[in-house]
Short mmCIF file of C-alpha atoms and ligand atoms in Angstrom, two decimals:
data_model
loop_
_atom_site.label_atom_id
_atom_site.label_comp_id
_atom_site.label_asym_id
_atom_site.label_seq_id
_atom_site.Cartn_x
_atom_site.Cartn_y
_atom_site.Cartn_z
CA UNK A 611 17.54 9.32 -4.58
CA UNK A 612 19.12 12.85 -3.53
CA UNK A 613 16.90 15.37 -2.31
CA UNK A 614 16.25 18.43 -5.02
CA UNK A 615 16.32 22.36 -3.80
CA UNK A 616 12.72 23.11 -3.83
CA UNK A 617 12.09 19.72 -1.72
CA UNK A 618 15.55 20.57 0.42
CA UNK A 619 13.73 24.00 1.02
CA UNK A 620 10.66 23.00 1.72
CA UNK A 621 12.43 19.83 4.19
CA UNK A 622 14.28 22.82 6.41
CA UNK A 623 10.56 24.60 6.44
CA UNK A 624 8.89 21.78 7.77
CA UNK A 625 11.71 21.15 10.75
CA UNK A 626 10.64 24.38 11.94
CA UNK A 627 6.92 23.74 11.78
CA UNK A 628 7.11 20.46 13.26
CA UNK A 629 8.94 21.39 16.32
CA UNK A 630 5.98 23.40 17.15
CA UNK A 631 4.24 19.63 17.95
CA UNK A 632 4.67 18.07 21.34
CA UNK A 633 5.46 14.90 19.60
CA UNK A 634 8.73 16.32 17.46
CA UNK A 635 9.49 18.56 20.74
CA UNK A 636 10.03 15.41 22.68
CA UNK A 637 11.34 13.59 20.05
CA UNK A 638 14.02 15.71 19.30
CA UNK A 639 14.84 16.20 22.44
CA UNK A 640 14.94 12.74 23.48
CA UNK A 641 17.39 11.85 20.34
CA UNK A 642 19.62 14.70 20.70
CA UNK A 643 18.72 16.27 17.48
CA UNK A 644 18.43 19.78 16.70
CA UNK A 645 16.83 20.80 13.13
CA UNK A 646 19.63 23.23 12.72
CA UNK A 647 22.04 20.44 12.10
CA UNK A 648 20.31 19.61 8.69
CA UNK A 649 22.75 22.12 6.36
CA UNK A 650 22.47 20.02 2.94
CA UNK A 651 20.14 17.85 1.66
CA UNK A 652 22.51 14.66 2.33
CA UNK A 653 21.61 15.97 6.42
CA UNK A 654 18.27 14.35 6.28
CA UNK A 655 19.71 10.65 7.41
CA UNK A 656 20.58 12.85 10.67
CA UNK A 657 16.70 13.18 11.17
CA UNK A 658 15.07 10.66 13.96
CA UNK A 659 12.45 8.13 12.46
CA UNK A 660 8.99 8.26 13.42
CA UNK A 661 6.97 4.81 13.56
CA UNK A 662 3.85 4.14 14.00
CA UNK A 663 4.34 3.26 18.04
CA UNK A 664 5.59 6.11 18.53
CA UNK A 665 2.27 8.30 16.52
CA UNK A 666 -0.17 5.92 18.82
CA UNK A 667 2.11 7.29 21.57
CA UNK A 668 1.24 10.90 21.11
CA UNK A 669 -2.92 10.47 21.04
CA UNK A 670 -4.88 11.97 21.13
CA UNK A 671 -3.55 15.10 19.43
CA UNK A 672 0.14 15.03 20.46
CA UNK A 673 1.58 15.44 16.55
CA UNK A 674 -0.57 18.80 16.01
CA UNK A 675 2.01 21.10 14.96
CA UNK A 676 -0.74 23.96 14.42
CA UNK A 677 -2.91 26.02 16.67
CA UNK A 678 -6.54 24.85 16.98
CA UNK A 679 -7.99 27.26 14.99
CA UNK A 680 -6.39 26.13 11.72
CA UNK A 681 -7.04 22.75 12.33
CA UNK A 682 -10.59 21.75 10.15
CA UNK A 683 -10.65 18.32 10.40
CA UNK A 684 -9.17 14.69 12.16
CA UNK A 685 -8.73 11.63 10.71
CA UNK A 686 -7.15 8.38 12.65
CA UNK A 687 -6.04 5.09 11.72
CA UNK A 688 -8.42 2.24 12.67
CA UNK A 689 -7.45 1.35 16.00
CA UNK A 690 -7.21 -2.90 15.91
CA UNK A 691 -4.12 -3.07 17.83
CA UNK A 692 -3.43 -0.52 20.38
CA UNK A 693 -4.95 3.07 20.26
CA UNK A 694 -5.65 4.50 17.09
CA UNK A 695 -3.71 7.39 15.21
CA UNK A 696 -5.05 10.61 14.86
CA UNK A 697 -4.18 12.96 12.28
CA UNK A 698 -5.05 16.59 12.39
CA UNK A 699 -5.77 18.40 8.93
CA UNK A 700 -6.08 22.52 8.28
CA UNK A 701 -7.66 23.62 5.26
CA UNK A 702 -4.34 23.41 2.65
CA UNK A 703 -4.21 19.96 3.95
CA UNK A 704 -7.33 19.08 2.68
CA UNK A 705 -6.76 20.95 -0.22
CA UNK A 706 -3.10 19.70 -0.91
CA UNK A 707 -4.73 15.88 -0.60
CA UNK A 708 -7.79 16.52 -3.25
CA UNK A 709 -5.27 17.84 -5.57
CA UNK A 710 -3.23 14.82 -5.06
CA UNK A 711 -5.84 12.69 -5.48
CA UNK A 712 -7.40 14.57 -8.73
CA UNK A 713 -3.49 13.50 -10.08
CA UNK A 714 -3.85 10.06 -9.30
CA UNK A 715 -7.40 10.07 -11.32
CA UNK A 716 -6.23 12.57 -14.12
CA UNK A 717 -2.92 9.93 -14.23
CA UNK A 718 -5.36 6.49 -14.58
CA UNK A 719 -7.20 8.77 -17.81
CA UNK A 720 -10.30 9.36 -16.03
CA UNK A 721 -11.81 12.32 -16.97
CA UNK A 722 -14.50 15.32 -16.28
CA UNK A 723 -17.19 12.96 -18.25
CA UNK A 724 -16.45 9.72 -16.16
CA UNK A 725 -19.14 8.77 -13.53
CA UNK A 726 -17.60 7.49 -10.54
CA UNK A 727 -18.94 5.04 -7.96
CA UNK A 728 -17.37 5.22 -4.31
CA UNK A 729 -17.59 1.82 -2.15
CA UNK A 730 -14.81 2.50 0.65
CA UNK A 731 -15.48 4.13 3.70
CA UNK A 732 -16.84 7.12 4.91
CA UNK A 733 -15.93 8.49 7.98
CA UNK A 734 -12.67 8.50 10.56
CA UNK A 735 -11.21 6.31 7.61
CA UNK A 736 -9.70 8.38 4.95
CA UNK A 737 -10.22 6.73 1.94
CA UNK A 738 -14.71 7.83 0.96
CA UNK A 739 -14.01 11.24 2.04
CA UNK A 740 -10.63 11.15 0.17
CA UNK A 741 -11.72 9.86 -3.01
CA UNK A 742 -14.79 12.16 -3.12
CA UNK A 743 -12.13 15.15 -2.69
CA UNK A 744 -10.38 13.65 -5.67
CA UNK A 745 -13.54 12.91 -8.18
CA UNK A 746 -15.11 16.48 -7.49
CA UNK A 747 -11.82 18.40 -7.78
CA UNK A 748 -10.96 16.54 -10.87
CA UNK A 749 -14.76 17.68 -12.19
CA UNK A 750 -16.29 14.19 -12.78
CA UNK A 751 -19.29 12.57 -11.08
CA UNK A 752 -19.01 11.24 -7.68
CA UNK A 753 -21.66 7.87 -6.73
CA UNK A 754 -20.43 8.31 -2.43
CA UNK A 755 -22.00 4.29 -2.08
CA UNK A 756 -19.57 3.62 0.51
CA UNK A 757 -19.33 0.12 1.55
CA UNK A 758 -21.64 -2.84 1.28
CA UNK A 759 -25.06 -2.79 0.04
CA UNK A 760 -24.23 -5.23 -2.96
CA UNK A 761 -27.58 -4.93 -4.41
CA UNK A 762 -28.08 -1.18 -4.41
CA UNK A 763 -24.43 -1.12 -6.20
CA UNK A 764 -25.11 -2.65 -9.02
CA UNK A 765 -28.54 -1.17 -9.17
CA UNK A 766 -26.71 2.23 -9.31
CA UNK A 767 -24.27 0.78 -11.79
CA UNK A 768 -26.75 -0.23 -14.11
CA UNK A 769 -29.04 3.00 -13.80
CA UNK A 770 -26.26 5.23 -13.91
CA UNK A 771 -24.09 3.97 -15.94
CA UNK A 772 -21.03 4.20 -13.44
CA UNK A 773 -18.11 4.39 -15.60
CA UNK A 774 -15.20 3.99 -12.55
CA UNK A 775 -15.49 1.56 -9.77
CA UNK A 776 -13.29 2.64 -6.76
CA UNK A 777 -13.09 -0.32 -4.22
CA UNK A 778 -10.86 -2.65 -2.30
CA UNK A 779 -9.62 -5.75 -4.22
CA UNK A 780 -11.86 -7.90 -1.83
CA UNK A 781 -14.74 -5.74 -2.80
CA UNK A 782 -14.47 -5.37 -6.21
CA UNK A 783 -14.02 -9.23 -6.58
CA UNK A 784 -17.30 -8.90 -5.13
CA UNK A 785 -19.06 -7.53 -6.95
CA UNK A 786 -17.43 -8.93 -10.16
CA UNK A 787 -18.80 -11.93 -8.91
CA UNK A 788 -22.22 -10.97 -8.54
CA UNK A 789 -22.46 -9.03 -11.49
CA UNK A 790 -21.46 -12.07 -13.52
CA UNK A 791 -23.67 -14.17 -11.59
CA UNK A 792 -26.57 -12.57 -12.54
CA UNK A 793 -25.65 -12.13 -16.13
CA UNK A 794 -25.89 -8.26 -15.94
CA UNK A 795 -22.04 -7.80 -17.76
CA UNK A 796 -23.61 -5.97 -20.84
CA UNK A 797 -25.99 -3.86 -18.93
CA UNK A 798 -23.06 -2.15 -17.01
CA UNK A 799 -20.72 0.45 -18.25
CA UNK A 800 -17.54 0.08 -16.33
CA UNK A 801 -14.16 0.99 -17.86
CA UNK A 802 -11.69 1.44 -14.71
CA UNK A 803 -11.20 0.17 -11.77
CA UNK A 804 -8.97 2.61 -8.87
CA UNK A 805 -8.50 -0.56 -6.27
CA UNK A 806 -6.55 0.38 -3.08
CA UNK A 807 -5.95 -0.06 0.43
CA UNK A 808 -4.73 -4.22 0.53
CA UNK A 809 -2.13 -5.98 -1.10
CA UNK A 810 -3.29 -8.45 -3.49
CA UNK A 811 -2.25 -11.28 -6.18
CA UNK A 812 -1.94 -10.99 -9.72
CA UNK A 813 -4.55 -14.24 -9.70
CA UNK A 814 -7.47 -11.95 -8.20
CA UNK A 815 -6.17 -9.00 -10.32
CA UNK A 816 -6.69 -11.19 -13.61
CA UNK A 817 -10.05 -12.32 -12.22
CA UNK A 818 -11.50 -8.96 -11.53
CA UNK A 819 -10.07 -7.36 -14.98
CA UNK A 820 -11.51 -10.70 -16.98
CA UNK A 821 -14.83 -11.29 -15.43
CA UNK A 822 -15.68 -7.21 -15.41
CA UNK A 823 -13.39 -6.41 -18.52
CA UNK A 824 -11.86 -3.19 -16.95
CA UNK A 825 -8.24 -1.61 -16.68
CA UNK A 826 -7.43 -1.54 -13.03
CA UNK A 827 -4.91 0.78 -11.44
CA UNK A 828 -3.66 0.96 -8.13
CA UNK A 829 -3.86 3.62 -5.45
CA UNK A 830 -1.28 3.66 -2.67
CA UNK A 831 -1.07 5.57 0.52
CA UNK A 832 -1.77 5.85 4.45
CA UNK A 833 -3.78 7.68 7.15
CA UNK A 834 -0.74 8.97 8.72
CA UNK A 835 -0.01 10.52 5.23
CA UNK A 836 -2.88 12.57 4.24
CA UNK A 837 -4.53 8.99 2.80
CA UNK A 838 -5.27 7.42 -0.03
CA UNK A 839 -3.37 8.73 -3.01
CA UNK A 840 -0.27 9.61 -2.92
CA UNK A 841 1.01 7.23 -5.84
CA UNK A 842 -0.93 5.35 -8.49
CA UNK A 843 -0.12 2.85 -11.29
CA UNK A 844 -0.60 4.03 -14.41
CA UNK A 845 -1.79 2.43 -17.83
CA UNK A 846 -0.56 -1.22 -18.43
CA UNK A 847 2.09 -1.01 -15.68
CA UNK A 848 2.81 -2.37 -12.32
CA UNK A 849 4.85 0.60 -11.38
CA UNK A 850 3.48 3.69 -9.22
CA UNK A 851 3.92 7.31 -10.25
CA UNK A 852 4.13 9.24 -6.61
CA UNK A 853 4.09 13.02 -5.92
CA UNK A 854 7.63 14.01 -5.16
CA UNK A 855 6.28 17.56 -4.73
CA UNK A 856 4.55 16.75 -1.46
CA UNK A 857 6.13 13.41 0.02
CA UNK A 858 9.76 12.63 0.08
CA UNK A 859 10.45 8.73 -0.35
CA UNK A 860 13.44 6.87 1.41
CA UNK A 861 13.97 3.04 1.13
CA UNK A 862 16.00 1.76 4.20
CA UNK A 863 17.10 -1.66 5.44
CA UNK A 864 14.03 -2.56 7.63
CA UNK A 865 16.45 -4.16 10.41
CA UNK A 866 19.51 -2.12 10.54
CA UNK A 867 18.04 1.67 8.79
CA UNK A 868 20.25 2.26 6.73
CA UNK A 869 19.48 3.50 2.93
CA UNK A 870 19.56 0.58 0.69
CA UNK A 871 21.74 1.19 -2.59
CA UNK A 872 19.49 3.03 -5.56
CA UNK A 873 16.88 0.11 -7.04
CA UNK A 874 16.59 -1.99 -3.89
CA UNK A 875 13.90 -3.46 -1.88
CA UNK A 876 13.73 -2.27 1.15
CA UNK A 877 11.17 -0.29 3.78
CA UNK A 878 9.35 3.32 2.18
CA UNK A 879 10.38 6.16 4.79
CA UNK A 880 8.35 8.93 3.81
CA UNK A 881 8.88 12.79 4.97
CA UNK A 882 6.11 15.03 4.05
CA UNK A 883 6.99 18.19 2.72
CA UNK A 884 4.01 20.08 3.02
CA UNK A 885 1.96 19.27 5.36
CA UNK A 886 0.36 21.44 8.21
CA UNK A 887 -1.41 19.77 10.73
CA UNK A 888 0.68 17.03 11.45
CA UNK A 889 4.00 16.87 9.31
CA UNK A 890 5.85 13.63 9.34
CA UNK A 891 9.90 13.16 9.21
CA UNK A 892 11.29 9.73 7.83
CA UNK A 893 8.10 8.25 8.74
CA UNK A 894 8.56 4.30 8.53
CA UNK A 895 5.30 2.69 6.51
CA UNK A 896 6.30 -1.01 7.11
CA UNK A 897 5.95 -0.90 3.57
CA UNK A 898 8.07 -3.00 1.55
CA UNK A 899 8.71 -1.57 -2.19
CA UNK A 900 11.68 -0.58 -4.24
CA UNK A 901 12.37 2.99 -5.85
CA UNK A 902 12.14 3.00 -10.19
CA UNK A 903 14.90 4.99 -11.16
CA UNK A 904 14.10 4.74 -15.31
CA UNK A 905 11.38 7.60 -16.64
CA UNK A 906 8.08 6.26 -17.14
CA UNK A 907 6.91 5.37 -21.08
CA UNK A 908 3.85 7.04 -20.26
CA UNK A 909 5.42 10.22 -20.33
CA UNK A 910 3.96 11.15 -16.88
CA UNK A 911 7.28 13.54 -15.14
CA UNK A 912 6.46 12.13 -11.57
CA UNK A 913 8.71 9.19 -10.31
CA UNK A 914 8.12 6.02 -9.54
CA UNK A 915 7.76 3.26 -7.01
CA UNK A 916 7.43 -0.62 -7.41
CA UNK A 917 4.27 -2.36 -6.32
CA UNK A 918 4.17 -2.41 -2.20
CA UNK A 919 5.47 -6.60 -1.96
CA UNK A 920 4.62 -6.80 1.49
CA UNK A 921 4.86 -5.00 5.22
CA UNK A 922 8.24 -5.78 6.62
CA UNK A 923 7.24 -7.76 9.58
CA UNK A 924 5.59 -10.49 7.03
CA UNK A 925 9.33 -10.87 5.62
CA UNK A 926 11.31 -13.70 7.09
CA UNK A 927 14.92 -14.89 6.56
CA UNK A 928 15.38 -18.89 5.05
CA UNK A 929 18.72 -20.18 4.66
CA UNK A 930 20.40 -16.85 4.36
CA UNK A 931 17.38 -15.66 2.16
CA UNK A 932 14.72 -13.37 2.37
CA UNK A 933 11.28 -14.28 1.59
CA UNK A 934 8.46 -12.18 0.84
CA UNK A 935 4.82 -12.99 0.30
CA UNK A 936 4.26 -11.58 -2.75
CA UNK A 937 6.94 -13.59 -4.28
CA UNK A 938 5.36 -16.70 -3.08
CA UNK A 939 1.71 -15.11 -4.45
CA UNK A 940 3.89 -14.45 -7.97
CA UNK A 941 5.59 -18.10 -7.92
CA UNK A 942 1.89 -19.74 -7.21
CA UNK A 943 0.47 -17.29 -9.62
CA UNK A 944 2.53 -18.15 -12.68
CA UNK A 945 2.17 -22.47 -11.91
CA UNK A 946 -1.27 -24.25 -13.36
CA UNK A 947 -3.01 -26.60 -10.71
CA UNK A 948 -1.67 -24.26 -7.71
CA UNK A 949 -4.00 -21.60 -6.02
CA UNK A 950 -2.89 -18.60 -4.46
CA UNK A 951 -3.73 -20.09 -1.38
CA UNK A 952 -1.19 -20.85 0.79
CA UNK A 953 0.64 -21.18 4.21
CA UNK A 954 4.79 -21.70 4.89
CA UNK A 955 6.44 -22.92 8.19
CA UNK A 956 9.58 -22.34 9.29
CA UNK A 957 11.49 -24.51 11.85
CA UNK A 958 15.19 -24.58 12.75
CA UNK A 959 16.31 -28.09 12.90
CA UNK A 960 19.29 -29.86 13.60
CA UNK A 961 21.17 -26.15 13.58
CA UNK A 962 19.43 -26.01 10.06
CA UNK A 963 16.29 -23.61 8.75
CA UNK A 964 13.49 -26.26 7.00
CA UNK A 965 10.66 -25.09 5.01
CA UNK A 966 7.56 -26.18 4.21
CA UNK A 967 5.20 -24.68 2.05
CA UNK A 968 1.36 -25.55 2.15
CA UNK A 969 -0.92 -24.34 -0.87
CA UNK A 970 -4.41 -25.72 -2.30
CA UNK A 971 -4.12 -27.42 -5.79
CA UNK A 972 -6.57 -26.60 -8.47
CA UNK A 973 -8.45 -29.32 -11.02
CA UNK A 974 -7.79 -32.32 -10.84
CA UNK A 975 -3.80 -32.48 -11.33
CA UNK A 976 -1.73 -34.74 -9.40
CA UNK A 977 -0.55 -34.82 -5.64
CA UNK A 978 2.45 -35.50 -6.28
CA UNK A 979 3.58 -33.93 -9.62
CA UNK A 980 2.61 -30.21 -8.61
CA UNK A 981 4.20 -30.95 -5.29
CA UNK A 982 7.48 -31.95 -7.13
CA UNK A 983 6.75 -28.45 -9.73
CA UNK A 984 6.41 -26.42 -7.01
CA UNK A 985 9.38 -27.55 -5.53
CA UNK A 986 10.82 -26.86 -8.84
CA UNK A 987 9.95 -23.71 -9.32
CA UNK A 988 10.78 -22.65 -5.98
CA UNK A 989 14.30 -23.74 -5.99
CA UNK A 990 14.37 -21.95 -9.92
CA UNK A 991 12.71 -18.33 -8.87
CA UNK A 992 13.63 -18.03 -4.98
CA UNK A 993 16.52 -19.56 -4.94
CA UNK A 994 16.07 -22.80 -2.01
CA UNK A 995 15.07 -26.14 -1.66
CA UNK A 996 12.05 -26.58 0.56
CA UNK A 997 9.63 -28.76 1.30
CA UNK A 998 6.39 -28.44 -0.55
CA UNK A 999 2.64 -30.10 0.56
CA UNK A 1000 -0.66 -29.90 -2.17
CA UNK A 1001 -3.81 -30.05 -0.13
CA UNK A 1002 -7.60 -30.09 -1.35
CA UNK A 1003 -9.31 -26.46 -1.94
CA UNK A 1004 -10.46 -25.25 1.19
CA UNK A 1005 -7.78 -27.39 3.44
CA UNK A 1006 -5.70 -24.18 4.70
CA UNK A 1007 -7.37 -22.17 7.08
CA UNK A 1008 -10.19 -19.33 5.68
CA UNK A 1009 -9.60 -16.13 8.28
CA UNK A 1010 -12.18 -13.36 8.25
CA UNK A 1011 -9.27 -11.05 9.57
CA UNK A 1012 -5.82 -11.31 8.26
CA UNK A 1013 -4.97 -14.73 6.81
CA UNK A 1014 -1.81 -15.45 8.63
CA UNK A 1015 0.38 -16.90 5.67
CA UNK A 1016 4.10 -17.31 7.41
CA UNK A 1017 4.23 -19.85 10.97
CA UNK A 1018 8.33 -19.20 12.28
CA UNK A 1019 8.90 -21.84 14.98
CA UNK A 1020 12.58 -20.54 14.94
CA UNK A 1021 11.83 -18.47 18.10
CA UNK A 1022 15.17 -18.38 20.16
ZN1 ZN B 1484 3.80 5.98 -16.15
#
């Protein structure tokens, strides 16, 4: 999608700004670039990437593009792998983010009389602290639970009548669960659920809207850009309305860079075109989504964004194809007698790719006929024939950490 004026001016006003950073000093350097060489808006392919190696390479406070005194507050990226990320914020920054995240709530119908309990994070993370921003800017009622504490949440649910539930999807199943379990559905008053921060199936999505009989929206975004909510689904849709007045999205080829054609699945690149503390050029998310180029039924103005269908190193190449996750969650979702449970391996055999992919069966179908469906289906909706192996629930391995769905023996 081509750049507009007021983004194009505010793109040329943020070159200038970030060059004042030690990271985009070096980095410009190092790539020969100079921002002067970005004339029209087409100029912005001309702009180096920034990835997230490279924003763990400036820490501590290498991409502060601001003197100290305007700086008000840090956040950073949890720090699993390698150092962490940390992003500096001034005061329009946190006020630029609230406002964005007020849109994202104002967008899912939530409104000044809503009563809205908080479960993720307070702290270094962004997402408490940014939905708090959000709930009190918008004028509604902020519950800041934070995480865990199952029992006290639903004892504030119940008591106060908590109208929105903001949560992971893991937590949210949670406490769907629980509030089922102990029969307490009528006594709570929940209408929406705002569910961010992991990617999930449309199996737990069904689950969570049936058992707590809610609308659920979701809320996209990333530490390294200002946080949670910079794009949100809106009523009945799958689709994300994003803030083209702040961010800048780019969908590129995750191997080779270059912009996919208009409609395409490919890696979000996002510039930001406001910020202060640490503004980012064609930042690359990982983040595998496609750009909506139709308006929105809703009548919301703000483009969209498909549903994020997995980070780009989960995606892997079969026989010429590639394969996302999220299509194998979708295929699994949409077949009775298969859980979204699953596992695939990939070897290379005889010069040839082979397949095999592992998921749990449900009830009590047949071994052999939901192997042969799944096969099926596969063939129908990805397009290949591979192998296919039902095991008992609870035969793939549970991880507490990252379930690691794809094994690629094809090394070398
Ligand atoms: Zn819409």
């Amino acid at each position: 999608m081509r750049m507009n004026e007021m983004q194009f001016a505010c793109l040329k006003d943020r070159l200038k700004a970030a060059s004042n950073s030690k990271f985009y000093k070096k980095k410009f350097k190092e790539s020969g670039f100079c921002p002067e060489d970005v004339r029209t808006p087409e100029d912005i392919v001309k702009i180096p990437f920034s990835s997230k190696e490279d924003l763990r390479n400036a820490y501590p406070l290498g991409l502060q593009a601001v003197p100290d005194s305007e700086v008000v507050r840090i956040h950073s990226s949890s720090g699993t792998t390698g150092l962490p990320v940390i992003i500096p914020y001034t005061a329009q920054d946190v006020t630029d983010w609230s406002i964005m995240m007020a849109r994202c709530f104002e967008t899912a119908g939530i409104t000044k009389e809503d009563r809205f309990q908080i479960t993720p994070g307070y702290g270094l993370w962004t997402a408490g602290i940014g939905f708090q921003a959000g709930v009190e800017r918008l004028g509604a009622m902020a519950v800041p639970m934070g995480p865990g504490n199952t029992e006290k949440q639903i004892q504030m649910m119940v008591d106060l009548k908590t109208t929105v539930l903001g949560a992971t999807s893991s937590y949210a199943l949670l406490l769907a669960e629980q509030i089922q379990k102990r029969g307490l559905k009528d006594k709570i008053s929940l209408k929406k659920g705002i569910i961010g921060s992991e990617r999930w199936g449309d199996k737990m999505r069904q689950r969570i809207q049936e058992e707590l009989d809610i609308s659920l929206y979701d809320i996209y975004g990333l530490t390294e850009i200002y946080g949670p909510g910079i794009s949100i689904s809106c009523e009945g849709k799958k689709e994300l309305h994003y803030w083209d007045d702040y961010l800048f999205f780019e969908i590129v080829d995750f191997q080779t860079g270059e912009p996919v054609k208009d409609g395409e699945v490919g890696e979000l690149v996002i510039t930001t075109l406001k910020k202060q503390g640490a503004p980012l050029l064609r930042y690359r998310t990982r983040d595998l989504t496609r750009l909506i180029t139709e308006p929105c039924s809703c009548g919301c103005k703000y483009p969209r964004h498909d549903r994020i269908i997995g980070r780009a190193d989960d995606m892997c190449k079969v026989k010429g194809v590639n394969i996302y996750p999220a299509q194998i969650d979708g295929l699994l979702s949409s077949i009775d007698g298969a859980s979204s449970e699953y596992q695939i391996q990939v070897d290379h055999v005889n010069g040839k790719d082979e397949m095999i992919l592992r998921f749990e069966k449900e009830g009590s179908v047949e071994k052999q006929n939901i192997e042969s469906h799944v096969q099926k289906m596969f063939k129908s909706k990805i397009g290949i024939l591979v192998q296919t192996e039902a095991l008992e629930k609870g035969g793939l391995p549970r991880s507490e950490k990252k379930t690691v769905r794809i094994i690629d023996n094809r090394m070398d």
